[in-house]
PDB file of C-alpha atoms in Angstrom:
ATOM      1  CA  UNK A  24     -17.952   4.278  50.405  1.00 45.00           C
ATOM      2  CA  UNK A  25     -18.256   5.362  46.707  1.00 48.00           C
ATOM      3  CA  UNK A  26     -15.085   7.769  45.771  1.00 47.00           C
ATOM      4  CA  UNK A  27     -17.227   9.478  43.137  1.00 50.00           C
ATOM      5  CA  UNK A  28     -19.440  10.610  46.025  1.00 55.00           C
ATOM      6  CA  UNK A  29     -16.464  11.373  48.649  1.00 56.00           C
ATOM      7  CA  UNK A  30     -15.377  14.924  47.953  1.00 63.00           C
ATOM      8  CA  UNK A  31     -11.748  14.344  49.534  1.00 72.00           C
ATOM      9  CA  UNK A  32     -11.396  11.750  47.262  1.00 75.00           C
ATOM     10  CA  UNK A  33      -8.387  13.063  44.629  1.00 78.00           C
ATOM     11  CA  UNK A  34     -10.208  12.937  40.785  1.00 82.00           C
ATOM     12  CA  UNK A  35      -9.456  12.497  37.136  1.00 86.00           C
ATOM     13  CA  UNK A  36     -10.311  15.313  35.311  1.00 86.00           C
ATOM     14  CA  UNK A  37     -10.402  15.984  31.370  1.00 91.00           C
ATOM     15  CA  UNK A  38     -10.255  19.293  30.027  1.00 91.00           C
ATOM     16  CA  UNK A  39     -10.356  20.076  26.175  1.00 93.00           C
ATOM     17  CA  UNK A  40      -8.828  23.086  25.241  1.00 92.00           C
ATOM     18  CA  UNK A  41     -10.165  24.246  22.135  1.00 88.00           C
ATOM     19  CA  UNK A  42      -6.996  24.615  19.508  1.00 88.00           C
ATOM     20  CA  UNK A  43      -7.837  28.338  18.546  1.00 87.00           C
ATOM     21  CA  UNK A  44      -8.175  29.131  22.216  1.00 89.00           C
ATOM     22  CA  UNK A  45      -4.278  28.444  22.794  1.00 91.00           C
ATOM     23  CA  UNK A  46      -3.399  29.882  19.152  1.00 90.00           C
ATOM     24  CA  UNK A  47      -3.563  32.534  16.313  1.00 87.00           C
ATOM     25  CA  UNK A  48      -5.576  30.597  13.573  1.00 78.00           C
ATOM     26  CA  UNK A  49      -4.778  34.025  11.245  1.00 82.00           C
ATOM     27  CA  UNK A  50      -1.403  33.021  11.159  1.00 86.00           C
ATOM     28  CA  UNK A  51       0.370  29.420  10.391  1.00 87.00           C
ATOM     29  CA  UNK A  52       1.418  27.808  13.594  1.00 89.00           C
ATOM     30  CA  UNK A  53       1.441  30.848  15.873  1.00 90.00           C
ATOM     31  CA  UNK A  54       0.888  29.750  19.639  1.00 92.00           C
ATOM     32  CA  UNK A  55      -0.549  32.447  21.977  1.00 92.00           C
ATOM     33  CA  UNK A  56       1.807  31.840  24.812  1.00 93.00           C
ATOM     34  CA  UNK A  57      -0.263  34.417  26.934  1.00 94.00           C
ATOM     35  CA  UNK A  58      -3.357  31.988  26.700  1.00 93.00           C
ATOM     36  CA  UNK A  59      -1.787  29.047  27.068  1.00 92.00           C
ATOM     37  CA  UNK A  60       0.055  30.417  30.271  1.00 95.00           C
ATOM     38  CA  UNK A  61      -3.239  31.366  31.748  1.00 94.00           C
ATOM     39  CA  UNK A  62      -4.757  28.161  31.050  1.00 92.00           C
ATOM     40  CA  UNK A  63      -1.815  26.501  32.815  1.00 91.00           C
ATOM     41  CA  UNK A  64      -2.117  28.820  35.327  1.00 91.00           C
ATOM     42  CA  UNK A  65      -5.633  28.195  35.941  1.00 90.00           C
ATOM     43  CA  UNK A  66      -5.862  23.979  35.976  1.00 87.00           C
ATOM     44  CA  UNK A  67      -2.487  24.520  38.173  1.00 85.00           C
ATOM     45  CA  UNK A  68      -4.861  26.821  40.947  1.00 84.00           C
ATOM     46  CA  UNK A  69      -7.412  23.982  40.683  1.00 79.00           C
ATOM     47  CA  UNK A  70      -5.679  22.143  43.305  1.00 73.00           C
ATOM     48  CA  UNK A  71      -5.649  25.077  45.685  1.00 74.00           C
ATOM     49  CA  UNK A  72      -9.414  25.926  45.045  1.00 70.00           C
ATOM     50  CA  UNK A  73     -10.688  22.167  45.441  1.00 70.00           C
ATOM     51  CA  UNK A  74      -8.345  20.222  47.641  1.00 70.00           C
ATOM     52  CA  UNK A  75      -8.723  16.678  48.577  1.00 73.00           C
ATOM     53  CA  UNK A  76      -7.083  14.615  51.722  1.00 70.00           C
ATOM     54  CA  UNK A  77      -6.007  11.869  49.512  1.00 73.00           C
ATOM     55  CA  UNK A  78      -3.864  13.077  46.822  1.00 73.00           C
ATOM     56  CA  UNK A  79      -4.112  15.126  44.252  1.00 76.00           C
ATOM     57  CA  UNK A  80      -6.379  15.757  41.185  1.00 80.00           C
ATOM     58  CA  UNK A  81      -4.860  14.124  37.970  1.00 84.00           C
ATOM     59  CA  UNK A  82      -5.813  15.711  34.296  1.00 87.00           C
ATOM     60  CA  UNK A  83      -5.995  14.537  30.857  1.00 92.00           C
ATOM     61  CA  UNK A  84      -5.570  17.887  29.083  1.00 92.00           C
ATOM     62  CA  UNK A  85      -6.410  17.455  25.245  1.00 93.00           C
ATOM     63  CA  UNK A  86      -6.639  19.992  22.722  1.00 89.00           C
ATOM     64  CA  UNK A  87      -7.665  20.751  19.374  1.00 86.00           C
ATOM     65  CA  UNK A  88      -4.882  21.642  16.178  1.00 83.00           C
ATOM     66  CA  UNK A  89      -5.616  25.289  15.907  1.00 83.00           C
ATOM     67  CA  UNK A  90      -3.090  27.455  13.677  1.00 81.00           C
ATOM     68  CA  UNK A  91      -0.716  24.079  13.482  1.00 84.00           C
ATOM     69  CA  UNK A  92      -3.415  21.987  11.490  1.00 82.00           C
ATOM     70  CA  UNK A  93      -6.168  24.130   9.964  1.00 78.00           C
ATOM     71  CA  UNK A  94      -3.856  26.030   7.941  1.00 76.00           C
ATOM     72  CA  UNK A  95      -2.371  22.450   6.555  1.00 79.00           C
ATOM     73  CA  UNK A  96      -6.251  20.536   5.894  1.00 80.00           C
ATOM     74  CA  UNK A  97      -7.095  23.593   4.110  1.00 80.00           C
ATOM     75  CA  UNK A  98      -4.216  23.458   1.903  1.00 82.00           C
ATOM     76  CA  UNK A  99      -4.781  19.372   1.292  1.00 83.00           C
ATOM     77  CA  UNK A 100      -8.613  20.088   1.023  1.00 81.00           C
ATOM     78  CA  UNK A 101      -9.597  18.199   4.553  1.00 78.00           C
ATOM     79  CA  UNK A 102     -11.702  20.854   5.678  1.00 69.00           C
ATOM     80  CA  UNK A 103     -14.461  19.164   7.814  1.00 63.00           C
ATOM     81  CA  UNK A 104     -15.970  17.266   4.670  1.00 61.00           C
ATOM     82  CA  UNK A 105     -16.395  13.767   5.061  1.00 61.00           C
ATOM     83  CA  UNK A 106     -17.710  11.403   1.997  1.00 63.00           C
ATOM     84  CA  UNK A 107     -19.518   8.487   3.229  1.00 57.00           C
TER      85      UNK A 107
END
């Protein structure tokens, strides 16, 4: 039987967290620990809200830079502009 069809099946699931989500971009590498509780908080529940009989649901979690990389590109000029 396919997994991908077999809803007990455990999955791998990627979530991207957008950097400003998790942070204050107004100020220089400021983390907004409320957010990023909730959004541990949330994936965590995940497993409770859609169990499986085999194991449990694995996540790649990647996010964006937020206030601990826009604040440096803008200094060194690497906002967004690419030269071909």
């Amino acid at each position: 039987q396919d997994s991908n069809k077999d809803s007990s099946a455990s999955r791998t699931i990627v979530i991207k967290i957008g950097g400003s989500s998790i942070t204050n971009k107004a100020e220089i590498e400021t983390l907004d620990s409320q957010m990023l509780d909730w959004v541990c908080k949330t994936i965590s529940s995940s497993n409770t809200l859609y169990p499986t009989t085999r194991g449990r649901n694995k996540f790649i979690i990647v996010h964006g830079a937020g206030s601990f990389g826009h604040h440096t590109a803008k200094k060194f000029g690497l906002c967004g502009q690419t030269k071909v």
